Amino acid sequence: MSNASNPEGFAVAVLGATGLVGQTMISVLEERNFPVRTLLPLAATSGGRTVRFRGADILVQQVQPDSFNGVDIALFSAGGAASLTYAQEAAARGCVVVDNSSAWRMDPSVPLVVSQVNPGALATHNGIIANPNCSTMQLAPLLKALSDAAGLQRVVVATYQAVSGAGAKSVTDLVQQRATLVSGGTPTSTIYPHAVISSPIPAIDVFLPDGSTKEETKVVNESRKILDLPNLRISATAVRVPVERSHSEAVHVELSRALSPDQARIAFAAMQGVTVVDDPASHSYPLAADAAGSDEIYVGRIRTDASVAHGLAFWVVSDNIRKGAATNAVEIAELLVSMNLVHGASHVA
Amino acid sequence: MSNASNPEGFAVAVLGATGLVGQTMISVLEERNFPVRTLLPLAATSGGRTVRFRGADILVQQVQPDSFNGVDIALFSAGGAASLTYAQEAAARGCVVVDNSSAWRMDPSVPLVVSQVNPGALATHNGIIANPNCSTMQLAPLLKALSDAAGLQRVVVATYQAVSGAGAKSVTDLVQQRATLVSGGTPTSTIYPHAVISSPIPAIDVFLPDGSTKEETKVVNESRKILDLPNLRISATAVRVPVERSHSEAVHVELSRALSPDQARIAFAAMQGVTVVDDPASHSYPLAADAAGSDEIYVGRIRTDASVAHGLAFWVVSDNIRKGAATNAVEIAELLVSMNLVHGASHVA
C-alpha cells in the first residue's frame, strides 16, 4: 500500500474505485479528513488506472481475496456480484466492509444503516454492514422524524431518479441522447431499451413477479429494516427522469396523530443532515441541481394531504451519489471508528 | 369567414388559434373530419398570421365580441383572461363555447366534460362547456373505470408533466436550455425562476395558501366534478420534468372492493380511448415519447399496492396537447352535434 500519510489512522480499501460512487467515496474520505493511514483502491479489472487522493495518484489494484489482508475498513461499490464474492473474504480477514450493493442489505445478520437514523444497529455487525439504496437513503431520515413525532401509518412515494444512479455509463448515455436531440437526430439509448431523454421511464432494476420493480421493493423492504418498523405500510413507484444528478421524491404519508406542516418542518429541521427549503413565495423548494454536490437532504413542499386523516405531503431531494451512496458509507466508517467497532485488521496482519 | 367547404356543417371558431393547443384543435378538426362549414381562427392579437386548414391558409382575425356572431361552436384556448372576457359574449350570441382554460371549470352552471366519462353532463349546458386540465383529463377515464368496477376510496397521484403544458414558449425554453447544456453552458430559463433541464420542478401554476399549487388543486376538484364524486379523497403532487410532450402520472389508489391487476386491465381496456401497455417482460409500459401524437390514454405498470386494503398502482401517459386538451375539446364538439345541443347560431345570425 502506498501513501501512508497518517500513521495513527486506518488502512482503507475502496472496491470499485474507478466507478462514480467509488471515486466519490475517495473524495469524501479526503474532504471529511477521515483518518486514512493507507488507501487501497481496488477494482475487478484495474487496467493500470489511478485514482487521486490527497494530491497523489494511486494505482488501482485488481481485487483478490488477499487484497484485504491488513485492511481495516473496506468500502464496496462494485455491484452485487463483487460484493457476494469478496465481502465475506474481507470480513474473514478482520476487515469491516461497508457494502453499497444490494447483496447483503436484507440479510438479518447484516446491519442496514443510515448514519443519522439507526447508528446503533452497527454494534451488532459481523464484519459486513450494508449501505441502503439511494432512493431509500434520502427518505429514511424524514420518515424517522415523522415516526418519532407523530407515528407512521402509511407511506406512498413516487421517485424522480437521476440517471447517475445507474453509474457513469448512464450519465454518458444521457449526454449522448441529449446531444443527438439537439442536433436533430432521433435519440436512442446504448444501454436501455428506451431513451430517457424524451420519456420518464417507470422501470428501474428488474421486474418482479408481482409487477413491481426491484427498485420499488428496495424502498419498501429497506425502509422497514432501517426504521425497525417491519410492518410499515409503504409503497413506491420508481421512475428514471432525464436528469444527471440528485433524486427527487414526491411523498404522501398518513400519520398516527395530527402534525401540522409547521410541526413537520420543525421535526425535519431537527434531523441531522436535513435542510428545509420551503418558501413558495420566493420560489424556494428543493431542486436536483441545487442538491448536486451537497451531502444534505433537502425537503420542502410540506403541506397537509387532506385526502386522509393526519395526512402530510412533501418533496425530498438529495445527491444520489453523495448522501445516497458515498457519503453515507463514509459516515458509517466514521461511526465505526467513534464506536470503536473496527477490529484493527491492519495491526494483526 | 372563408373556406366554406361544407354547406351542411357548422361555423366553428378557434380562439387562440396560433397557440400550441389552438393549432392542434384545428388539426384535429381536420383529421377527424368534423363538419366544419367555415373555420374562423381568432387570436387576442392576430398580427396578420395565418393557419392551415384543409389545404388553405386562413387569416387569423383579432377577437372581439362580435366575432362570434353567426358562429355555432367556438373552441377557446387563449388563457383564462380571454375566456372570462369572451365566453359569455359568445354564448349570448348563440354560440356554444368549449373552453380549455380554468376560468369556468368549477362554475356549477358549466359542465366539465371528459368525452368518454361524463358526456351526459353536456345536456345541461348554458352555452359554455369546460375542457378539463390536461393532468386531470388523462386520469379521469381510468378513475371512472375503477370507480365503476370496484369503488374509489382514495387516490394519490404524482405527475411528470411535459413543458408543452405551459405552451409553445415553454417548449422553446426547454430546447434552449438543452442546447446550452450540450454546448457546455449553464442553462437558465427565460420564463421561470428555475431551469427544468436539470431539475424536476414541483411547482406548476401558482401556489395557494395551503401550500398546494393550483395545478394540484385542479386534479382534486376537477376529478371530483367529472366523476360526480364530490367527496372523493384525492391528492396530488404536480411536477414539471424536462420532456417536451405527454404527461406521465404515477397513481396509487385504494378501492372499496378487491380488484386484481388482471381485472383492472380488463376494466381499463374496456374504456373508450384507453390502451393497456403492460408487459414488463418485453419492456412494455407507457412512455411519453410513444404517446406523443396519439389521442389514446396509455396505462401500464398495473399492480397491487400492498400497503393498503384493495390497493392498486398504475402508470398513465397521454399526449397533453391532444387528448389532454385539443382532442377532448373536439370530441365535446362532436358530442354536441350528435346530441343535437348546438343552437345553430349561424342560421339565425
Coordinates of N, CA, C and O in Angstrom, one line a residue, chain A residues 21 44 51 74 81 93 102 122 124 132 144 148 157 177 193 210 219 225 228 235 248 254 260 269 277 285 291 295 316:
Chain A
V21 N -19.5 6.1 -7.8 CA -19.6 6.1 -6.4 C -18.3 5.9 -5.7 O -17.9 6.6 -4.8
A44 N -12.4 -4.7 -10.1 CA -12.5 -6.0 -10.7 C -11.4 -6.1 -11.8 O -10.7 -7.2 -11.8
V51 N -6.2 6.6 -9.1 CA -7.2 7.5 -8.5 C -6.4 8.5 -7.8 O -5.2 8.3 -7.4
A74 N -13.2 -1.5 4.5 CA -13.4 -1.6 3.0 C -14.7 -1.0 2.6 O -15.8 -1.5 3.2
A81 N -22.5 -8.7 -7.5 CA -21.7 -10.0 -7.7 C -20.3 -9.8 -7.0 O -19.9 -10.8 -6.3
R93 N -10.9 -11.8 7.0 CA -9.5 -11.3 7.3 C -9.5 -10.1 8.3 O -8.5 -9.4 8.4
S102 N -26.8 -4.2 -3.2 CA -28.0 -4.7 -2.6 C -27.8 -6.1 -2.1 O -28.7 -6.7 -1.5
L122 N -25.2 -0.7 14.2 CA -23.8 -1.0 13.8 C -23.2 -1.9 14.9 O -22.3 -2.8 14.6
T124 N -24.0 -4.5 16.3 CA -24.1 -6.0 16.1 C -23.4 -6.5 14.9 O -23.6 -7.7 14.5
P132 N -27.7 1.6 2.4 CA -29.0 1.5 1.7 C -29.0 2.0 0.3 O -28.0 2.7 -0.1
K144 N -38.1 8.8 9.7 CA -37.7 8.7 11.1 C -38.3 9.9 11.9 O -38.8 9.7 13.0
D148 N -41.1 9.4 14.8 CA -40.9 9.9 16.2 C -41.9 10.9 16.6 O -42.3 11.0 17.8
V157 N -44.7 6.8 -2.1 CA -43.6 7.6 -2.7 C -43.5 7.4 -4.2 O -43.6 6.2 -4.6
Q177 N -27.7 11.1 -25.7 CA -29.1 11.3 -26.1 C -29.4 12.8 -26.3 O -30.1 13.2 -27.3
P193 N -33.6 -0.3 -23.3 CA -34.5 -0.4 -24.4 C -35.2 0.9 -24.8 O -35.7 1.0 -25.9
D210 N -44.6 -9.9 -9.0 CA -45.9 -9.2 -8.7 C -46.1 -7.9 -9.4 O -47.0 -7.1 -9.2
V219 N -37.2 0.2 -1.7 CA -37.8 1.3 -0.9 C -38.6 0.7 0.2 O -38.5 1.1 1.4
K225 N -36.6 -2.1 7.4 CA -35.5 -2.6 8.2 C -34.8 -1.4 8.9 O -34.5 -1.5 10.1
D228 N -36.8 0.0 11.6 CA -37.2 -1.1 12.6 C -38.8 -1.0 12.7 O -39.3 -1.1 13.8
S235 N -45.5 2.0 -0.1 CA -45.4 1.5 -1.5 C -44.7 2.6 -2.3 O -44.7 3.8 -1.9
S248 N -35.2 13.1 -6.8 CA -36.3 13.8 -6.2 C -37.4 12.8 -5.9 O -37.5 11.7 -6.5
E254 N -49.4 9.1 5.7 CA -50.5 9.1 6.7 C -49.9 8.9 8.1 O -49.2 7.9 8.3
S260 N -49.0 19.3 12.1 CA -49.2 20.4 11.1 C -48.0 20.5 10.3 O -46.9 20.1 10.6
A269 N -36.3 19.7 10.4 CA -35.1 20.5 10.6 C -34.2 20.0 11.7 O -33.0 20.3 11.8
V277 N -36.2 23.5 2.8 CA -36.2 24.6 1.8 C -37.7 24.7 1.4 O -38.2 23.9 0.6
Y285 N -38.0 25.7 -3.2 CA -38.3 24.3 -2.9 C -37.1 23.5 -3.4 O -36.3 24.0 -4.1
A291 N -29.2 20.5 -5.1 CA -28.7 19.5 -4.2 C -27.4 18.8 -4.7 O -26.6 18.3 -3.9
D295 N -24.1 17.2 0.7 CA -24.4 16.0 1.5 C -25.7 16.1 2.2 O -26.1 15.1 2.9
V316 N -38.7 15.6 -1.5 CA -37.4 15.5 -0.9 C -36.4 15.2 -2.0 O -36.6 14.5 -3.0

